[in-house]
mmCIF file of C-alpha atoms in Angstrom:
data_model
loop_
_atom_site.group_PDB
_atom_site.id
_atom_site.type_symbol
_atom_site.label_atom_id
_atom_site.label_comp_id
_atom_site.label_asym_id
_atom_site.label_seq_id
_atom_site.Cartn_x
_atom_site.Cartn_y
_atom_site.Cartn_z
ATOM 1 C CA MET A 198 24.354 53.645 -72.870
ATOM 2 C CA SER A 199 27.118 54.540 -70.432
ATOM 3 C CA LYS A 200 27.273 52.973 -66.983
ATOM 4 C CA ILE A 201 26.275 56.317 -65.413
ATOM 5 C CA GLY A 202 23.353 56.568 -67.813
ATOM 6 C CA ARG A 203 22.201 53.049 -66.920
ATOM 7 C CA ILE A 204 22.441 53.832 -63.194
ATOM 8 C CA LEU A 205 20.389 57.019 -63.648
ATOM 9 C CA ALA A 206 17.803 55.206 -65.792
ATOM 10 C CA SER A 207 17.528 52.396 -63.251
ATOM 11 C CA SER A 208 17.195 54.893 -60.389
ATOM 12 C CA MET A 209 14.457 56.812 -62.220
ATOM 13 C CA ALA A 210 12.586 53.594 -62.993
ATOM 14 C CA THR A 211 12.904 52.510 -59.364
ATOM 15 C CA ALA A 212 11.550 55.848 -58.132
ATOM 16 C CA PHE A 213 8.634 55.644 -60.558
ATOM 17 C CA VAL A 214 7.775 52.064 -59.599
ATOM 18 C CA ALA A 215 8.053 52.798 -55.878
ATOM 19 C CA GLY A 216 5.892 55.921 -56.189
ATOM 20 C CA THR A 217 3.266 54.145 -58.268
ATOM 21 C CA ALA A 218 3.185 51.208 -55.872
ATOM 22 C CA MET A 219 2.663 53.573 -52.917
ATOM 23 C CA ALA A 220 -0.129 55.350 -54.770
ATOM 24 C CA GLY A 221 -1.697 51.999 -55.577
ATOM 25 C CA LEU A 222 -1.861 51.098 -51.879
ATOM 26 C CA LEU A 223 -4.388 53.897 -51.386
ATOM 27 C CA VAL A 224 -6.874 52.385 -53.817
ATOM 28 C CA ALA A 225 -6.087 48.668 -54.129
ATOM 29 C CA PRO A 226 -3.398 46.123 -53.282
ATOM 30 C CA ALA A 227 -0.449 46.488 -55.631
ATOM 31 C CA GLN A 228 0.154 43.566 -57.967
ATOM 32 C CA ALA A 229 3.329 42.694 -59.798
ATOM 33 C CA ALA A 230 4.078 40.656 -62.891
ATOM 34 C CA GLU A 231 6.435 40.178 -65.749
ATOM 35 C CA THR A 232 3.695 38.694 -67.841
ATOM 36 C CA ASP A 233 1.755 40.680 -70.414
ATOM 37 C CA THR A 234 -0.959 41.694 -67.933
ATOM 38 C CA SER A 235 0.803 43.915 -65.361
ATOM 39 C CA ASN A 236 4.185 45.171 -64.269
ATOM 40 C CA ALA A 237 5.995 45.552 -60.954
ATOM 41 C CA ALA A 238 3.796 48.494 -59.984
ATOM 42 C CA GLY A 239 0.502 46.809 -60.842
ATOM 43 C CA ILE A 240 -0.150 48.829 -64.006
ATOM 44 C CA ALA A 241 -2.112 46.994 -66.659
ATOM 45 C CA SER A 242 -0.081 46.130 -69.725
ATOM 46 C CA SER A 243 -1.086 46.466 -73.321
ATOM 47 C CA ASP A 244 -0.647 43.579 -75.775
ATOM 48 C CA ALA A 245 -1.341 45.859 -78.733
ATOM 49 C CA ASP A 246 2.334 46.060 -79.664
ATOM 50 C CA CYS A 247 3.176 42.465 -78.676
ATOM 51 C CA THR A 248 3.538 39.624 -81.126
ATOM 52 C CA LYS A 249 4.363 36.519 -79.127
ATOM 53 C CA LYS A 250 7.154 34.314 -80.422
ATOM 54 C CA THR A 251 8.440 30.916 -79.362
ATOM 55 C CA VAL A 252 11.580 31.332 -77.271
ATOM 56 C CA GLY A 253 13.071 28.038 -78.483
ATOM 57 C CA ASN A 254 16.263 26.186 -77.653
ATOM 58 C CA ALA A 255 19.614 27.630 -76.585
ATOM 59 C CA ARG A 256 23.169 26.905 -77.664
ATOM 60 C CA ASN A 257 24.430 26.232 -74.146
ATOM 61 C CA LYS A 258 23.180 25.179 -70.762
ATOM 62 C CA GLY A 259 23.210 28.339 -68.611
ATOM 63 C CA ASP A 260 22.281 30.690 -71.455
ATOM 64 C CA ILE A 261 19.823 33.505 -70.757
ATOM 65 C CA PHE A 262 16.853 34.746 -72.760
ATOM 66 C CA HIS A 263 15.585 38.329 -72.579
ATOM 67 C CA SER A 264 12.161 39.232 -73.930
ATOM 68 C CA TYR A 265 10.148 42.393 -74.352
ATOM 69 C CA ALA A 266 7.436 43.253 -71.823
ATOM 70 C CA LYS A 267 5.872 46.603 -70.980
ATOM 71 C CA SER A 268 3.062 48.278 -69.162
ATOM 72 C CA SER A 269 1.188 51.198 -70.647
ATOM 73 C CA VAL A 270 3.860 53.406 -69.060
ATOM 74 C CA VAL A 271 7.015 51.427 -68.239
ATOM 75 C CA LYS A 272 9.033 48.917 -70.233
ATOM 76 C CA HIS A 273 10.159 46.286 -67.749
ATOM 77 C CA ASN A 274 11.075 43.224 -69.866
ATOM 78 C CA HIS A 275 11.642 39.617 -68.781
ATOM 79 C CA VAL A 276 14.469 37.063 -68.459
ATOM 80 C CA GLY A 277 14.958 33.356 -67.806
ATOM 81 C CA ILE A 278 17.855 30.885 -67.639
ATOM 82 C CA TYR A 279 18.297 27.670 -69.595
ATOM 83 C CA TYR A 280 18.678 24.632 -67.335
ATOM 84 C CA THR A 281 19.335 22.547 -70.435
ATOM 85 C CA THR A 282 19.406 23.764 -74.022
ATOM 86 C CA LYS A 283 15.713 22.756 -74.205
ATOM 87 C CA THR A 284 14.463 23.671 -70.704
ATOM 88 C CA ILE A 285 14.091 27.106 -69.092
ATOM 89 C CA VAL A 286 13.742 28.129 -65.443
ATOM 90 C CA GLU A 287 11.800 31.376 -64.989
ATOM 91 C CA ALA A 288 9.666 33.374 -62.559
ATOM 92 C CA PRO A 289 6.693 34.192 -64.807
ATOM 93 C CA GLY A 290 4.831 36.722 -62.666
ATOM 94 C CA THR A 291 2.074 37.522 -60.185
ATOM 95 C CA GLY A 292 0.156 34.562 -58.828
ATOM 96 C CA GLN A 293 2.573 32.095 -60.404
ATOM 97 C CA LYS A 294 5.458 30.218 -58.886
ATOM 98 C CA SER A 295 8.863 29.957 -60.504
ATOM 99 C CA LYS A 296 9.097 26.862 -62.671
ATOM 100 C CA SER A 297 10.866 24.989 -65.419
ATOM 101 C CA VAL A 298 9.250 24.994 -68.860
ATOM 102 C CA THR A 299 10.021 23.493 -72.242
ATOM 103 C CA ALA A 300 11.696 26.120 -74.425
ATOM 104 C CA SER A 301 9.840 24.994 -77.547
ATOM 105 C CA THR A 302 6.462 25.739 -75.924
ATOM 106 C CA LEU A 303 7.305 29.006 -74.163
ATOM 107 C CA LYS A 304 6.011 32.119 -75.949
ATOM 108 C CA LYS A 305 7.057 35.666 -75.087
ATOM 109 C CA CYS A 306 6.823 39.091 -76.671
ATOM 110 C CA GLY A 307 9.509 39.887 -79.209
ATOM 111 C CA PRO A 308 12.160 40.879 -79.631
ATOM 112 C CA ILE A 309 13.638 37.922 -77.788
ATOM 113 C CA TYR A 310 17.397 37.878 -77.285
ATOM 114 C CA LYS A 311 19.350 34.721 -76.541
ATOM 115 C CA MET A 312 22.630 35.317 -74.725
ATOM 116 C CA TYR A 313 25.511 33.302 -73.424
ATOM 117 C CA VAL A 314 27.585 34.357 -70.438
ATOM 118 C CA ALA A 315 31.257 34.828 -71.298
ATOM 119 C CA THR A 316 32.675 32.352 -68.795
ATOM 120 C CA LEU A 317 33.630 28.686 -68.676
ATOM 121 C CA GLN A 318 30.882 26.202 -69.501
ATOM 122 C CA GLU A 319 31.497 24.750 -66.046
ATOM 123 C CA ASN A 320 30.268 28.037 -64.550
ATOM 124 C CA ARG A 321 27.219 28.145 -66.819
ATOM 125 C CA ASP A 322 26.391 24.593 -65.731
ATOM 126 C CA LYS A 323 26.689 25.535 -62.059
ATOM 127 C CA ALA A 324 24.368 28.537 -62.478
ATOM 128 C CA ALA A 325 21.797 26.494 -64.407
ATOM 129 C CA ASN A 326 21.912 23.692 -61.843
ATOM 130 C CA HIS A 327 21.556 26.201 -59.002
ATOM 131 C CA ALA A 328 18.456 27.710 -60.618
ATOM 132 C CA TYR A 329 16.867 24.318 -61.283
ATOM 133 C CA ASN A 330 17.681 22.799 -57.889
ATOM 134 C CA ASN A 331 16.972 25.840 -55.700
ATOM 135 C CA PHE A 332 14.740 28.326 -57.490
ATOM 136 C CA ARG A 333 11.709 26.391 -58.721
ATOM 137 C CA ASN A 334 8.285 26.467 -57.061
ATOM 138 C CA MET A 335 8.917 29.775 -55.288
ATOM 139 C CA PRO A 336 6.314 32.572 -54.996
ATOM 140 C CA TYR A 337 6.679 35.692 -57.112
ATOM 141 C CA ASP A 338 8.576 38.656 -55.620
ATOM 142 C CA PRO A 339 7.127 42.067 -56.559
ATOM 143 C CA ASN A 340 10.159 43.830 -55.062
ATOM 144 C CA PHE A 341 12.739 44.744 -57.707
ATOM 145 C CA PHE A 342 14.363 47.797 -56.134
ATOM 146 C CA ASP A 343 16.599 45.811 -53.740
ATOM 147 C CA ASN A 344 16.073 42.255 -54.938
ATOM 148 C CA LYS A 345 19.795 41.449 -54.846
ATOM 149 C CA ALA A 346 19.956 41.652 -51.044
ATOM 150 C CA ASN A 347 16.623 40.239 -49.948
ATOM 151 C CA SER A 348 16.116 36.621 -48.955
ATOM 152 C CA ASN A 349 12.361 36.544 -48.476
ATOM 153 C CA GLY A 350 11.776 33.160 -50.110
ATOM 154 C CA LYS A 351 10.330 34.821 -53.223
ATOM 155 C CA LEU A 352 11.797 35.548 -56.665
ATOM 156 C CA ASN A 353 11.186 37.771 -59.667
ATOM 157 C CA CYS A 354 12.652 37.002 -63.083
ATOM 158 C CA SER A 355 15.882 38.996 -62.957
ATOM 159 C CA GLU A 356 16.434 38.113 -59.298
ATOM 160 C CA LEU A 357 16.261 34.409 -60.227
ATOM 161 C CA VAL A 358 18.818 34.670 -63.038
ATOM 162 C CA TRP A 359 21.151 37.020 -61.166
ATOM 163 C CA LYS A 360 21.134 34.864 -58.020
ATOM 164 C CA ALA A 361 21.661 31.676 -60.050
ATOM 165 C CA TYR A 362 24.930 33.082 -61.372
ATOM 166 C CA ARG A 363 25.904 34.927 -58.184
ATOM 167 C CA HIS A 364 25.267 32.020 -55.819
ATOM 168 C CA GLY A 365 26.238 29.296 -58.251
ATOM 169 C CA THR A 366 29.442 30.851 -59.613
ATOM 170 C CA LYS A 367 30.104 34.154 -57.753
ATOM 171 C CA LEU A 368 29.650 36.057 -61.047
ATOM 172 C CA ASP A 369 27.786 39.366 -60.659
ATOM 173 C CA LEU A 370 25.787 40.001 -63.835
ATOM 174 C CA ASP A 371 24.216 43.288 -62.731
ATOM 175 C CA GLY A 372 25.079 45.773 -65.462
ATOM 176 C CA ASN A 373 24.876 48.904 -63.297
ATOM 177 C CA GLY A 374 25.695 47.719 -59.782
ATOM 178 C CA GLY A 375 22.597 49.173 -58.109
ATOM 179 C CA PRO A 376 20.704 47.552 -55.216
ATOM 180 C CA GLY A 377 18.170 46.047 -57.600
ATOM 181 C CA VAL A 378 18.838 44.007 -60.726
ATOM 182 C CA TYR A 379 16.417 44.362 -63.639
ATOM 183 C CA PRO A 380 16.162 42.371 -66.891
ATOM 184 C CA ASP A 381 17.941 45.091 -68.878
ATOM 185 C CA ASP A 382 20.800 45.139 -66.351
ATOM 186 C CA LEU A 383 21.517 41.508 -67.193
ATOM 187 C CA LYS A 384 21.304 42.108 -70.934
ATOM 188 C CA GLU A 385 23.590 45.135 -70.793
ATOM 189 C CA HIS A 386 26.318 43.487 -68.718
ATOM 190 C CA ASP A 387 29.657 43.145 -70.499
ATOM 191 C CA ALA A 388 29.699 39.380 -69.886
ATOM 192 C CA THR A 389 26.355 38.643 -71.572
ATOM 193 C CA VAL A 390 26.695 38.215 -75.322
ATOM 194 C CA VAL A 391 23.683 38.158 -77.653
ATOM 195 C CA TYR A 392 23.954 35.429 -80.278
ATOM 196 C CA ALA A 393 20.381 35.265 -81.573
ATOM 197 C CA THR A 394 17.477 37.694 -81.893
ATOM 198 C CA ILE A 395 13.872 36.687 -82.580
ATOM 199 C CA LYS A 396 11.827 39.653 -83.765
#
């Protein structure tokens, strides 16, 4: 997809999520998650088309995984960063704090893509260390539409990974340059290279 196409798609998704969240305020508090139970607008997800797979180990410290996640309406997906080749830092979703987990025990919906960032290993190490040292045990952030600029002490999955690289190395891994960074923006960036796919 072209950069313009990605920007338009991201803008449309943002408008949909914002509109749904506003509508949800009239009937119940909006909830957000990247898990298989709800999305950023609080819409219940369906597991009918989800076969969970083990994410597993990475090639490099600082690698990123990208997994499938969707609501009944919107595909929103999920990402995390490898602190070591066997440990992942992620923001799993509503009601859960960001944490480190063992890659061999973490299960997500396929397809799961493992990616390295095309930079020096020193930079990958810095991003991974930044995520592990600064971004664990933080509340979930339901706000995706301008998550790059906010500093509210909360994190969602793509915000965590993007900020780990941005603050740790100055690399901007947002694929379309909008105010919010989403999991697909990270995957579609020119510097992220898929080296393994688990279907």
